[in-house]
CSV table of C-alpha atoms in Angstrom, one decimal:
chain,number,residue,atom,x,y,z
A,1,UNK,CA,124.9,87.9,130.1
A,2,UNK,CA,127.7,90.3,128.9
A,3,UNK,CA,128.8,92.3,125.9
A,4,UNK,CA,132.0,92.1,124.3
A,5,UNK,CA,132.8,95.4,126.2
A,6,UNK,CA,132.1,93.0,129.4
A,7,UNK,CA,129.4,95.6,130.3
A,8,UNK,CA,126.2,93.9,131.8
A,9,UNK,CA,123.1,93.5,129.3
A,10,UNK,CA,119.8,95.2,129.4
A,11,UNK,CA,117.1,93.5,130.5
A,12,UNK,CA,115.0,91.8,127.1
A,13,UNK,CA,111.9,93.7,126.6
A,14,UNK,CA,108.9,91.4,127.3
A,15,UNK,CA,107.5,89.1,124.8
A,16,UNK,CA,104.3,90.4,124.9
A,17,UNK,CA,105.4,93.7,123.6
A,18,UNK,CA,107.4,92.5,121.1
A,19,UNK,CA,104.7,90.3,119.7
A,20,UNK,CA,102.1,93.8,119.6
A,21,UNK,CA,105.1,95.5,117.8
A,22,UNK,CA,105.5,92.9,115.0
A,23,UNK,CA,101.8,92.8,114.3
A,24,UNK,CA,101.8,96.7,114.0
A,25,UNK,CA,104.9,97.3,112.2
A,26,UNK,CA,106.1,94.2,110.2
A,27,UNK,CA,110.1,93.5,110.6
A,28,UNK,CA,110.1,95.8,113.9
A,29,UNK,CA,109.8,92.6,116.2
A,30,UNK,CA,112.9,91.5,114.7
A,31,UNK,CA,114.9,94.7,115.4
A,32,UNK,CA,113.7,95.6,118.9
A,33,UNK,CA,115.2,92.1,119.1
A,34,UNK,CA,118.4,93.3,118.3
A,35,UNK,CA,118.3,91.3,114.9
A,36,UNK,CA,118.0,94.4,112.3
A,37,UNK,CA,119.3,92.1,109.5
A,38,UNK,CA,116.8,89.6,110.0
A,39,UNK,CA,113.8,92.2,110.5
A,40,UNK,CA,115.2,94.0,107.2
A,41,UNK,CA,115.5,90.8,104.9
A,42,UNK,CA,111.8,89.7,106.8
A,43,UNK,CA,110.6,92.7,105.4
A,44,UNK,CA,112.1,92.5,101.8
A,45,UNK,CA,110.8,88.9,101.6
A,46,UNK,CA,107.3,90.2,102.3
A,47,UNK,CA,107.1,92.7,99.7
A,48,UNK,CA,108.8,90.4,97.0
A,49,UNK,CA,106.7,87.3,97.5
A,50,UNK,CA,103.7,89.6,97.8
A,51,UNK,CA,104.3,91.1,94.7
A,52,UNK,CA,105.1,87.6,93.2
A,53,UNK,CA,101.8,86.1,94.3
A,54,UNK,CA,99.9,89.5,93.2
A,55,UNK,CA,101.2,89.4,89.6
A,56,UNK,CA,100.7,85.6,89.2
A,57,UNK,CA,97.1,85.2,90.6
A,58,UNK,CA,94.2,85.5,88.0
A,59,UNK,CA,92.2,88.5,88.3
A,60,UNK,CA,89.3,86.4,89.7
A,61,UNK,CA,91.1,85.5,93.2
A,62,UNK,CA,90.6,87.9,96.1
A,63,UNK,CA,93.1,90.4,97.2
A,64,UNK,CA,93.7,88.1,100.1
A,65,UNK,CA,94.6,85.6,97.8
A,66,UNK,CA,97.1,87.7,95.6
A,67,UNK,CA,98.7,88.8,98.2
A,68,UNK,CA,99.0,85.5,100.4
A,69,UNK,CA,102.9,85.2,99.5
A,70,UNK,CA,103.6,88.3,101.5
A,71,UNK,CA,101.0,87.3,104.1
A,72,UNK,CA,102.8,84.2,104.8
A,73,UNK,CA,105.9,85.8,105.7
A,74,UNK,CA,104.0,88.9,107.7
A,75,UNK,CA,102.8,85.6,109.8
A,76,UNK,CA,106.0,84.1,109.9
A,77,UNK,CA,107.8,87.4,111.2
A,78,UNK,CA,105.3,87.6,114.2
A,79,UNK,CA,105.7,84.0,114.7
A,80,UNK,CA,110.2,84.3,114.8
A,81,UNK,CA,109.9,87.6,116.6
A,82,UNK,CA,107.2,86.6,119.6
A,83,UNK,CA,110.1,83.0,119.5
A,84,UNK,CA,112.9,85.1,120.1
A,85,UNK,CA,111.6,87.4,122.6
A,86,UNK,CA,110.4,84.6,124.7
A,87,UNK,CA,113.8,82.8,124.0
A,88,UNK,CA,116.0,85.8,125.2
A,89,UNK,CA,113.8,86.6,128.3
A,90,UNK,CA,114.3,82.9,129.5
A,91,UNK,CA,118.0,83.1,128.6
A,92,UNK,CA,118.5,86.7,130.8
A,93,UNK,CA,116.3,85.3,133.7
A,94,UNK,CA,118.3,81.8,134.0
A,95,UNK,CA,121.6,84.1,134.2
A,96,UNK,CA,120.2,86.6,136.9
């Protein structure tokens, strides 16, 4: 794999490290996978859907239920970061 400048790319980070970062810092898994826009949008959608479900939920619903939209996007962002880290590592290792 090479960049447009014909410089060799660095080895991608280990998928387990990306997974760990994605769990503790939502959206950052995509950023360290070289997809910062994707990470930004994941974080924005997480906040927006969390606020929507929080405001639409009835008062007797638990906090997890009130924030379920944001939690859903959080879970998707973790899986997405891990998947792309594994994919990038496989592509890199097949070319080297």
